[in-house]
PDB file of C-alpha atoms and ligand atoms in Angstrom:
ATOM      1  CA  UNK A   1      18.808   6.719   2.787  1.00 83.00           C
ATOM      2  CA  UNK A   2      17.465   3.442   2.947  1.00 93.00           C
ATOM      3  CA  UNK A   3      15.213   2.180   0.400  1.00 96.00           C
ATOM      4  CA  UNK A   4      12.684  -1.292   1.380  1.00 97.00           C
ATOM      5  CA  UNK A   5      10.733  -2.246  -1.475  1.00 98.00           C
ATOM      6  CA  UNK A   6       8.503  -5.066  -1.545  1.00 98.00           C
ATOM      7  CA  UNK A   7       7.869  -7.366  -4.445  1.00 98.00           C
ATOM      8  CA  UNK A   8       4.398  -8.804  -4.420  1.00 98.00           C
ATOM      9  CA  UNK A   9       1.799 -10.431  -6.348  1.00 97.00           C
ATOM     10  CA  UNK A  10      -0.738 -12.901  -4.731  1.00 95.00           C
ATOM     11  CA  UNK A  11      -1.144 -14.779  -7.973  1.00 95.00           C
ATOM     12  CA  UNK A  12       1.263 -17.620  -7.745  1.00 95.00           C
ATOM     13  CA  UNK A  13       3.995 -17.723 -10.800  1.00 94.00           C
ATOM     14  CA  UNK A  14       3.718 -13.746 -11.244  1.00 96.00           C
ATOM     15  CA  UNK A  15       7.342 -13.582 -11.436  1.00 96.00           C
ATOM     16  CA  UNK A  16       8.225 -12.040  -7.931  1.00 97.00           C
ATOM     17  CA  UNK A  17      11.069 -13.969  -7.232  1.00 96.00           C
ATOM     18  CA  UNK A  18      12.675 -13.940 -10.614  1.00 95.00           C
ATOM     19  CA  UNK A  19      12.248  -9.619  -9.956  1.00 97.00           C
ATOM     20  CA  UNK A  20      13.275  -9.854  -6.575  1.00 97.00           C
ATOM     21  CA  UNK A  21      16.821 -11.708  -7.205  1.00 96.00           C
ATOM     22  CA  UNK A  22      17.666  -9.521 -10.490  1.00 95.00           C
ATOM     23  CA  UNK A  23      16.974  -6.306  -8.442  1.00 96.00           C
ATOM     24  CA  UNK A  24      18.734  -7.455  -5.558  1.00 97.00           C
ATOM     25  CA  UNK A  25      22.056  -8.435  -8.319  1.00 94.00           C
ATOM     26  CA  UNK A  26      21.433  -4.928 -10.079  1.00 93.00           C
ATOM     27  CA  UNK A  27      22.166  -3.350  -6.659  1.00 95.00           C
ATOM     28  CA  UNK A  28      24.902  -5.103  -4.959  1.00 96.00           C
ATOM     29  CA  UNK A  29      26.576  -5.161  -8.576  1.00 92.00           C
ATOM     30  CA  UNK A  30      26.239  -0.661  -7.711  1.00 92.00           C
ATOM     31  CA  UNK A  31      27.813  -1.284  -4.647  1.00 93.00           C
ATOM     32  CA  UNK A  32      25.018  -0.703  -2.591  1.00 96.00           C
ATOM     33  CA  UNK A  33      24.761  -2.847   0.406  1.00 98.00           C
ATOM     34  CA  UNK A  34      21.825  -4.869  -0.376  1.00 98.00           C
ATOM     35  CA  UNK A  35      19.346  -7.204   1.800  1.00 97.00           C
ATOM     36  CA  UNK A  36      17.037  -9.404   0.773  1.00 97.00           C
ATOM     37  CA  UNK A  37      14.445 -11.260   2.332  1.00 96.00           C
ATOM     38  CA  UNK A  38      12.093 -14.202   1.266  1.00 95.00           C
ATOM     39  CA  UNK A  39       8.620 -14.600   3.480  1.00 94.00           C
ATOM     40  CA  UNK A  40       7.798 -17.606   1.377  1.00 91.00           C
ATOM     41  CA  UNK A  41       7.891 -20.273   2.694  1.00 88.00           C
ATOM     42  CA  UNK A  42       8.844 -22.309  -0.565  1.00 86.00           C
ATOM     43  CA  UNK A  43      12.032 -20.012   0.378  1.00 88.00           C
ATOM     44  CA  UNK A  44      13.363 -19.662  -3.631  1.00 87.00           C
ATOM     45  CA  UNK A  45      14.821 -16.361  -3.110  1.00 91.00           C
ATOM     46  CA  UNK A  46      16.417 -17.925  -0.402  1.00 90.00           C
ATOM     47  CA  UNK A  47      17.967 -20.470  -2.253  1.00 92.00           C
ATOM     48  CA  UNK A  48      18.600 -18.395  -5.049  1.00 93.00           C
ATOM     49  CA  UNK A  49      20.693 -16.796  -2.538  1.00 94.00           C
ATOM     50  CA  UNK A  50      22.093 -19.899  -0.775  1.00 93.00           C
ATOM     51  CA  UNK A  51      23.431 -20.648  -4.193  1.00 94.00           C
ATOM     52  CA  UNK A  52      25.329 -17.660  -5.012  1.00 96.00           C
ATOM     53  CA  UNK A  53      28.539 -17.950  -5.785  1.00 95.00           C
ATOM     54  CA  UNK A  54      31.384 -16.284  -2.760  1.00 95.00           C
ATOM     55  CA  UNK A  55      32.912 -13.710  -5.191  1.00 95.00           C
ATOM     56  CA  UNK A  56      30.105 -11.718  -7.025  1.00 95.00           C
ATOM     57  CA  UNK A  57      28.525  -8.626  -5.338  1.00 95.00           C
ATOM     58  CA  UNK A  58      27.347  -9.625  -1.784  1.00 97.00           C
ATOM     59  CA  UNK A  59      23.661  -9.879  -1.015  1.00 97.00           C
ATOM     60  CA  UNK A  60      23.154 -10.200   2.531  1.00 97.00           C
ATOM     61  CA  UNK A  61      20.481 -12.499   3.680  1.00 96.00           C
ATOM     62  CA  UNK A  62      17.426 -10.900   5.708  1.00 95.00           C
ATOM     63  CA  UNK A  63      16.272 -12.679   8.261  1.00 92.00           C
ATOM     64  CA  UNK A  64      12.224 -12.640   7.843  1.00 91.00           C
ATOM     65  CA  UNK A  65       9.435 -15.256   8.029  1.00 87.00           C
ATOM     66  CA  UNK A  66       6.157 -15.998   6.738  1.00 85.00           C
ATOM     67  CA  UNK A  67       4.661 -14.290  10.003  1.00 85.00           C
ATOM     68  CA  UNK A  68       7.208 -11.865  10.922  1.00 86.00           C
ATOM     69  CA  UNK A  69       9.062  -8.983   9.169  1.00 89.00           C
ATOM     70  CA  UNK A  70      11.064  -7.636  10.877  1.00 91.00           C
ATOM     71  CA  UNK A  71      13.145  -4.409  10.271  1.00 92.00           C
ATOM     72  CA  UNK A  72      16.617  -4.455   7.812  1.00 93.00           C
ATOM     73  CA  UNK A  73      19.939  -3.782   9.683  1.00 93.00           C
ATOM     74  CA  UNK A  74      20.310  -0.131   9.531  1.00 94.00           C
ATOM     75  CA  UNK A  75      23.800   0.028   7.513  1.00 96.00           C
ATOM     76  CA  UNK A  76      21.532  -1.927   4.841  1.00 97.00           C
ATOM     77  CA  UNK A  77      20.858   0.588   1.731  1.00 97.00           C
ATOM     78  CA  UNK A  78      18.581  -1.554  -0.296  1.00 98.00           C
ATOM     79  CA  UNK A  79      16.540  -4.088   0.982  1.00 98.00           C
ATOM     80  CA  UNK A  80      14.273  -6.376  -1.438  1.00 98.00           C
ATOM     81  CA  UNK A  81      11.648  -8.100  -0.076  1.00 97.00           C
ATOM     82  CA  UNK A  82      10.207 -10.710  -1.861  1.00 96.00           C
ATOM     83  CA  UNK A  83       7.147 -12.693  -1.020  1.00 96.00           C
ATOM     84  CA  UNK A  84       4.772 -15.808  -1.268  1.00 95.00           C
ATOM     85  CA  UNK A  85       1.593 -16.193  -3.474  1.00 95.00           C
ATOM     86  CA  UNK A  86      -1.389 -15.483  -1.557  1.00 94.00           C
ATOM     87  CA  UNK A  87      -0.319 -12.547   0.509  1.00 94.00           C
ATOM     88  CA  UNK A  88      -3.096 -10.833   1.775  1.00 93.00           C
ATOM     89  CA  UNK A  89      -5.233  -9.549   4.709  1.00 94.00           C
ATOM     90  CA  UNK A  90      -3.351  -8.571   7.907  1.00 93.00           C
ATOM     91  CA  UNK A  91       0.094 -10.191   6.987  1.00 93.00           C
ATOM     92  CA  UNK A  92      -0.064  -7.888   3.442  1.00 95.00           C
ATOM     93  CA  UNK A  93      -1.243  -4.666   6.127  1.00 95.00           C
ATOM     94  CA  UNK A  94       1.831  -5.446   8.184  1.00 94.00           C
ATOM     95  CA  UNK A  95       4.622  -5.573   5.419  1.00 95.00           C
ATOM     96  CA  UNK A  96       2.903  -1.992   3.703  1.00 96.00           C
ATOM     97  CA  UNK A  97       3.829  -0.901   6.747  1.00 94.00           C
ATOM     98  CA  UNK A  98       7.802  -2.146   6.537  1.00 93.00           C
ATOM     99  CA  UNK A  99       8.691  -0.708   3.179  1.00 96.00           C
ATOM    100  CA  UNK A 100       7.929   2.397   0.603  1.00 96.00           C
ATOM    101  CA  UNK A 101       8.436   0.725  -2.654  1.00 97.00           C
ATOM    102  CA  UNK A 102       5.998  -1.840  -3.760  1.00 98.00           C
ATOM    103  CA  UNK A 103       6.478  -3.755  -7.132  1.00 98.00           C
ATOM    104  CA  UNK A 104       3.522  -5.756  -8.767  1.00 98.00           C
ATOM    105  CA  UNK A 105       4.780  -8.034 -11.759  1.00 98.00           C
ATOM    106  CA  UNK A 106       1.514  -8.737 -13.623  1.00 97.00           C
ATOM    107  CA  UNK A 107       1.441 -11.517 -16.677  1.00 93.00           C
ATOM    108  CA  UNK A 108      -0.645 -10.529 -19.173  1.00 90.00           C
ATOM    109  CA  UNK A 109      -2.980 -13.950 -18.963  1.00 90.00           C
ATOM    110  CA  UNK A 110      -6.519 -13.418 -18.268  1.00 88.00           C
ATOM    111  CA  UNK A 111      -6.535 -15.541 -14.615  1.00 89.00           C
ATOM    112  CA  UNK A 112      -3.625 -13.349 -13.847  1.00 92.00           C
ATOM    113  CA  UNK A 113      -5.348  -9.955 -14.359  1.00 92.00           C
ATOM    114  CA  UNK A 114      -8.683 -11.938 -12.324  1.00 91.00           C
ATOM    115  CA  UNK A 115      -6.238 -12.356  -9.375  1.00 92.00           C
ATOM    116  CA  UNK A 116      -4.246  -8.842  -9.759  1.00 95.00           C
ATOM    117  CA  UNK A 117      -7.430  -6.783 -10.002  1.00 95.00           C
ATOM    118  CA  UNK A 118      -8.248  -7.950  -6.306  1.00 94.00           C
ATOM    119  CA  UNK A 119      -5.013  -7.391  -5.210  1.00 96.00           C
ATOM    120  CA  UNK A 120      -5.040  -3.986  -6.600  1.00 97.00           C
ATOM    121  CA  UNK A 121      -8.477  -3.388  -5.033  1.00 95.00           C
ATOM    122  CA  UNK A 122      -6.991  -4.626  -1.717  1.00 96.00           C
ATOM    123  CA  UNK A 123      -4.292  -2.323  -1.782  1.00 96.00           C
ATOM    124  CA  UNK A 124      -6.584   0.621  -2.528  1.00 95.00           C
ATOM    125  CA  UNK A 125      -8.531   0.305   0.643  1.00 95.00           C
ATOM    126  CA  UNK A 126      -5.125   0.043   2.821  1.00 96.00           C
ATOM    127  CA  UNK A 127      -3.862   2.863   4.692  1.00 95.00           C
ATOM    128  CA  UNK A 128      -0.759   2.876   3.549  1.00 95.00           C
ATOM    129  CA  UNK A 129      -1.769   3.089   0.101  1.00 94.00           C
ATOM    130  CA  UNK A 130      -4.461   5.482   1.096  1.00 94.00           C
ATOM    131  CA  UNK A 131      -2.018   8.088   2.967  1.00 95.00           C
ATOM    132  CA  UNK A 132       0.713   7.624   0.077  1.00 94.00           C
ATOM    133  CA  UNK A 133       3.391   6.441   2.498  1.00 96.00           C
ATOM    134  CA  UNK A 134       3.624   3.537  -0.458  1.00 97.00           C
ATOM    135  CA  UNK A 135       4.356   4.045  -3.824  1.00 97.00           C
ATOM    136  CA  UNK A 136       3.023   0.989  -6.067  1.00 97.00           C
ATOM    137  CA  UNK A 137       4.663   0.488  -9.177  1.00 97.00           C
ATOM    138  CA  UNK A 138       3.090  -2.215 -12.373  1.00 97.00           C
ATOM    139  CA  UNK A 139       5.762  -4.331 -13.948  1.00 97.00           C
ATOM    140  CA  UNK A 140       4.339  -6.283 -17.320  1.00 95.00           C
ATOM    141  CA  UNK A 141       6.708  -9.534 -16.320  1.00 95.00           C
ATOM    142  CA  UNK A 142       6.792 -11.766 -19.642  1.00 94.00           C
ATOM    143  CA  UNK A 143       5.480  -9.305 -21.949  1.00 92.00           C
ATOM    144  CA  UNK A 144       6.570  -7.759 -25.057  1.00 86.00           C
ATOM    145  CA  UNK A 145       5.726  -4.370 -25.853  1.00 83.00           C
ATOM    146  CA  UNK A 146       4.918  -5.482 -29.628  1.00 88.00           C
ATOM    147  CA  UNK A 147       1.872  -7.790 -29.148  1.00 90.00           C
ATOM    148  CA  UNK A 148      -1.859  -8.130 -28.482  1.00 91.00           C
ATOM    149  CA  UNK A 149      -1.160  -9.407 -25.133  1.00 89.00           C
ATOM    150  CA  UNK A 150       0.443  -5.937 -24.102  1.00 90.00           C
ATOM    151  CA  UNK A 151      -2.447  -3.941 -25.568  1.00 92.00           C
ATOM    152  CA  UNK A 152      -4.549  -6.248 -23.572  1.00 92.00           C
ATOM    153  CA  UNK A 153      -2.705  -5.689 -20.515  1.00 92.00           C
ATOM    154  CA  UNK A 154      -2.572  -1.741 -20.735  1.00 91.00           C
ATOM    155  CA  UNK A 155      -6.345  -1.964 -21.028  1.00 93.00           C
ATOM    156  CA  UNK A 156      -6.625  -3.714 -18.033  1.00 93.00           C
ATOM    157  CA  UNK A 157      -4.324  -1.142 -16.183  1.00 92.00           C
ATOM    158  CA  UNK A 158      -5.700   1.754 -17.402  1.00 91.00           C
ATOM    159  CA  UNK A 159      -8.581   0.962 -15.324  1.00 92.00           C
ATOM    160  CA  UNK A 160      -6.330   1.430 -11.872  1.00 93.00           C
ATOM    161  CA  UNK A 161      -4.209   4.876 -10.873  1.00 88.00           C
ATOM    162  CA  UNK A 162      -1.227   2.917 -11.118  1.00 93.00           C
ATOM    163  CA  UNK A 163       2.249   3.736 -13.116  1.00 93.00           C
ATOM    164  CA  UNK A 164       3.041   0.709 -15.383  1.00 93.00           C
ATOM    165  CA  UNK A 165       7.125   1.129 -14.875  1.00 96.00           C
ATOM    166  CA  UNK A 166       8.325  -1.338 -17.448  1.00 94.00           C
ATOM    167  CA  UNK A 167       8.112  -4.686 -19.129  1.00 93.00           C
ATOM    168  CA  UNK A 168      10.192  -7.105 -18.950  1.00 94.00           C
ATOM    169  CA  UNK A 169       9.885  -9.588 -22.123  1.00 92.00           C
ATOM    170  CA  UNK A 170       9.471 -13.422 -22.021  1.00 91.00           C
ATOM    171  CA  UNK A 171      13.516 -14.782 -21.868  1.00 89.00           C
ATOM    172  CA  UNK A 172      15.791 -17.283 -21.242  1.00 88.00           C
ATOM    173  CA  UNK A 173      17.939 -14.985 -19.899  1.00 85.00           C
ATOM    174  CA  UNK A 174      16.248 -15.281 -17.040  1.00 89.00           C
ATOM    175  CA  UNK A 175      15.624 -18.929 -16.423  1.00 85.00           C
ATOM    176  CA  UNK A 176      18.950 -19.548 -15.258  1.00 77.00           C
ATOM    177  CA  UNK A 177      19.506 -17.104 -12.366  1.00 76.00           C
ATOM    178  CA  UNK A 178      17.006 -19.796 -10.480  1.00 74.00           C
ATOM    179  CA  UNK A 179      19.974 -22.809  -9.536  1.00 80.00           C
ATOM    180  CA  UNK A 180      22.595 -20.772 -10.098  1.00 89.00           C
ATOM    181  CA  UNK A 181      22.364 -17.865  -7.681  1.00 93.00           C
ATOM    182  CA  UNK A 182      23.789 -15.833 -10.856  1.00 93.00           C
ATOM    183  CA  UNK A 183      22.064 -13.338 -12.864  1.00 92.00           C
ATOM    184  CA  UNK A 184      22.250 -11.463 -15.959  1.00 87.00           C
ATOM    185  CA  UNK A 185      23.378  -8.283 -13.689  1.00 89.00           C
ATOM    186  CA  UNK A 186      26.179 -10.249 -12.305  1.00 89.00           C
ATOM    187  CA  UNK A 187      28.078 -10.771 -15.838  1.00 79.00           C
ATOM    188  CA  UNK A 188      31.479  -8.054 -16.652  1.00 66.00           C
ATOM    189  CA  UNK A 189      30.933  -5.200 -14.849  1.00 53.00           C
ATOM    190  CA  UNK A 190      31.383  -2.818 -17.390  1.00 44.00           C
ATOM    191  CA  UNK A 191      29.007  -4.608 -19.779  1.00 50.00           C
ATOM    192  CA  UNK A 192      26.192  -5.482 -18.339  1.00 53.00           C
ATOM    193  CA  UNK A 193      23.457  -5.817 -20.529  1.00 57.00           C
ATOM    194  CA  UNK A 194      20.907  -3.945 -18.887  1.00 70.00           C
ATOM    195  CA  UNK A 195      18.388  -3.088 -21.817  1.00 75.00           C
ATOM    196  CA  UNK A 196      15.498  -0.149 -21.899  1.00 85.00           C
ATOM    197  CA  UNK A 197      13.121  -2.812 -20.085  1.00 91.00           C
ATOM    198  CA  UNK A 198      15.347  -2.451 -16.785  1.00 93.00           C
ATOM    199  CA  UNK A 199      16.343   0.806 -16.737  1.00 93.00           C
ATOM    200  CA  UNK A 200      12.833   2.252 -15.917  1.00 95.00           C
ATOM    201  CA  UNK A 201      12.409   0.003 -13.138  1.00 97.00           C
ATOM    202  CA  UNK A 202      15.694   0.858 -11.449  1.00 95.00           C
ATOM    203  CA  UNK A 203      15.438   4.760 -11.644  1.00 95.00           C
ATOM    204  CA  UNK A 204      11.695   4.677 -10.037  1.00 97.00           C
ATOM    205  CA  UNK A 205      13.278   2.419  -7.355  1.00 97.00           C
ATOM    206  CA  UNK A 206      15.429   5.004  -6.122  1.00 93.00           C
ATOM    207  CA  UNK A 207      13.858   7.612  -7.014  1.00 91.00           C
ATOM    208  CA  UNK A 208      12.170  10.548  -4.519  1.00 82.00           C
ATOM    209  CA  UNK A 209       8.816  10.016  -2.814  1.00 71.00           C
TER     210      UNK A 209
HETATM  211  N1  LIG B 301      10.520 -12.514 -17.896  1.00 61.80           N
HETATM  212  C1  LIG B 301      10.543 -13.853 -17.800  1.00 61.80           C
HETATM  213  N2  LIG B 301      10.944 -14.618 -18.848  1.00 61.80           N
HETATM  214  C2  LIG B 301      10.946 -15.951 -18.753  1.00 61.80           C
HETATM  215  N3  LIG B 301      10.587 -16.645 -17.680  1.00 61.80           N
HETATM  216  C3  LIG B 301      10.175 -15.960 -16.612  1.00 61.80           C
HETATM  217  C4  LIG B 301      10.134 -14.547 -16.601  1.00 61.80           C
HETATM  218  N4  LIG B 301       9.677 -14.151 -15.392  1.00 61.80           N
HETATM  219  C5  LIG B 301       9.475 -15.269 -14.689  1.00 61.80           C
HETATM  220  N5  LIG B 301       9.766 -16.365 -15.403  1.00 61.80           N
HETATM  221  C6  LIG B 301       9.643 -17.761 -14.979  1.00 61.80           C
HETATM  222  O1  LIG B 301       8.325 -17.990 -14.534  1.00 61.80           O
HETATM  223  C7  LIG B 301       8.310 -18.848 -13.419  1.00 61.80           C
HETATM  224  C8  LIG B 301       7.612 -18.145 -12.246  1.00 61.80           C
HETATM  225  O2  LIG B 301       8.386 -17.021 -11.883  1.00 61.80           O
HETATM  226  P1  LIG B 301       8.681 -16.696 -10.364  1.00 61.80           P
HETATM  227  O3  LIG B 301       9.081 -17.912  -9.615  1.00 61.80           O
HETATM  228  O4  LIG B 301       9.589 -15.532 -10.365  1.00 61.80           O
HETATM  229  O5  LIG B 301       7.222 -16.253  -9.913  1.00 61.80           O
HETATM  230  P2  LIG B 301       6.701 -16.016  -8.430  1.00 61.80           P
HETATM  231  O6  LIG B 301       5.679 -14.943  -8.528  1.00 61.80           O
HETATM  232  O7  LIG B 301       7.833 -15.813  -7.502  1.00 61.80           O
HETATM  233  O8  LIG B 301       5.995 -17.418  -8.100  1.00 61.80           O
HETATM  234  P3  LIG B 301       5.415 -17.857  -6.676  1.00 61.80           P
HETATM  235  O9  LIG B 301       4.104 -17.155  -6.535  1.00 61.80           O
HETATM  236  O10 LIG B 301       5.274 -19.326  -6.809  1.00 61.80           O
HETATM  237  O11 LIG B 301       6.408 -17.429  -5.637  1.00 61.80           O
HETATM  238  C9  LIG B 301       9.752 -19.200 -13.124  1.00 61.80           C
HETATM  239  O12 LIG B 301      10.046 -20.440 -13.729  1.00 61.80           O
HETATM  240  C10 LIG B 301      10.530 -18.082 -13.789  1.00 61.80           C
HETATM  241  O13 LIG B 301      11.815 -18.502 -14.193  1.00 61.80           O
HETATM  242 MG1  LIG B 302       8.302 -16.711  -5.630  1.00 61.80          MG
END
C-alpha cells in the first residue's frame, strides 16, 4: 500500500524540510521505495536530494511544482511531500486531496503558534479534513520535552483535536543533513540512532487509517 504524506507548515522556518529529508532517509534506509517531492520553489529538499551521495538508500526524485502535484509512480511505497511557507487556499485544497498523511512541525515561539493556529483553522474547514480522508499529525520540531516552552506549546495544542506525535529536540544532529544530502538515518545500518523522539513519528506514518 502506498503511503503520501505531506509535510506542511505555512510559517516559514517550521522545520518541514529538515522532517521531510529525515523521513524520506528513515524509509529508503527500510528498503521501502521512497519518493519525494519539493513544491517550493526555494527547492531545498531538492537539493538536499541533488546532493546525496550515489551509494546510500535511493530516494527517488518526484517530479512536482509549485502549481502542480501530480500523482507518485505507482511502484512508489512512500512518498514525502514537502512544501513551501505560505501554502494555503486552493493550492493547500489540491495537495489534501493527493495524500493521507499530513505532518505539521510547530516551534514552540509565540509568532509560530500565531501562524499555526490559522493553519490549523484552515485545515478544519477543508473537506478533506472534514470527511477524515486526512489524518493530521503535530510534531513539536525544536522542542524539548523538559522545558517551559513545551508546556507552553501543549497548551496551545490542547486547544485543537489534533494528536501531538512527537518532539523532536533542538540539535546539531540535524544541521548537517542540509549540504550534505546525508542524514542521521543514513549512518551503519544496524545502529542507527533513532531515539524515542522518532520512533512515534514513524509508527503513526504507517500506521492504519
Ligand atoms: N530539530 C532541529 N534542531 C536544530 N535545527 C533545526 C531543527 N529543525 C529545523 N532546524 C533548522 O531550522 C532551520 C529551518 O528548518 P527548515 O528549513 O527545515 O524549515 P522549513 O519549514 O522547511 O522552512 P521554509 O518554510 O523556509 O521552507 C534550518 O536551518 C534547519 O536546519
Ligand atoms: Mg523548507
Amino acid at each position: 500500500m502506498m503511503r503520501r504524506i505531506l509535510v506542511a507548515n505555512p510559517k516559514g522556518g517550521s522545520g518541514k524540510s529538515t522532517l521531510a529529508v529525515h523521513l524520506a532517509s528513515w524509509f529508503a534506509r527500510n528498503d521501502e521505495i521512497v519518493y519525494l517531492g519539493d513544491m517550493d520553489r526555494q527547492h531545498s529538499s531538492r537539493y538536499w536530494l541533488e546532493a546525496r551521495p550515489r551509494h546510500l538508500a535511493a530516494i527517488r526524485h518526484w517530479e512536482v511544482s509549485e502549481e502542480e502535484v501530480t500523482p507518485p509512480p505507482k511502484h512508489c511505497s512512500i512518498a514525502i511531500l514537502d512544501t513551501p511557507a505560505g501554502l494555503h487556499g486552493k493550492r493547500l485544497k489540491q495537495v489534501l486531496n493527493e495524500v493521507e498523511r499530513v505532518v505539521v512541525p510547530v516551534s514552540p515561539s509565540r509568532f509560530d503558534m500565531l501562524a499555526t493556529r490559522e493553519f490549523f483553522e484552515e485545515l478544519a474547514n477543508t473537506k478533506a479534513v472534514r470527511k477524515e480522508r486526512v489524518d493530521i499529525g503535530v510534531v513539536g520540531m525544536r522542542v524539548d520535552p523538559r522545558t517551559h516552552a513545551y508546556q507552553q506549546l501543549r497548551e496551545f495544542l490542547d486547544q485543537f483535536d489534533l494528536p501531538v506525535i512527537t518532539c523532536i529536540s533542538q540539535s546539531q544532529r540535524y544541521l548537517q543533513a542540509a549540504d550534505t544530502g546525508i542524514t542521521l538515518f543514513d549512518n551503519d545500518a544496524n545502529h542507527v540512532a533513532i531515539d524515542s523522539q522518532w520512533r512515534p513519528l514513524l509508527d503513526w506514518l504507517v500506521s492504519r487509517h
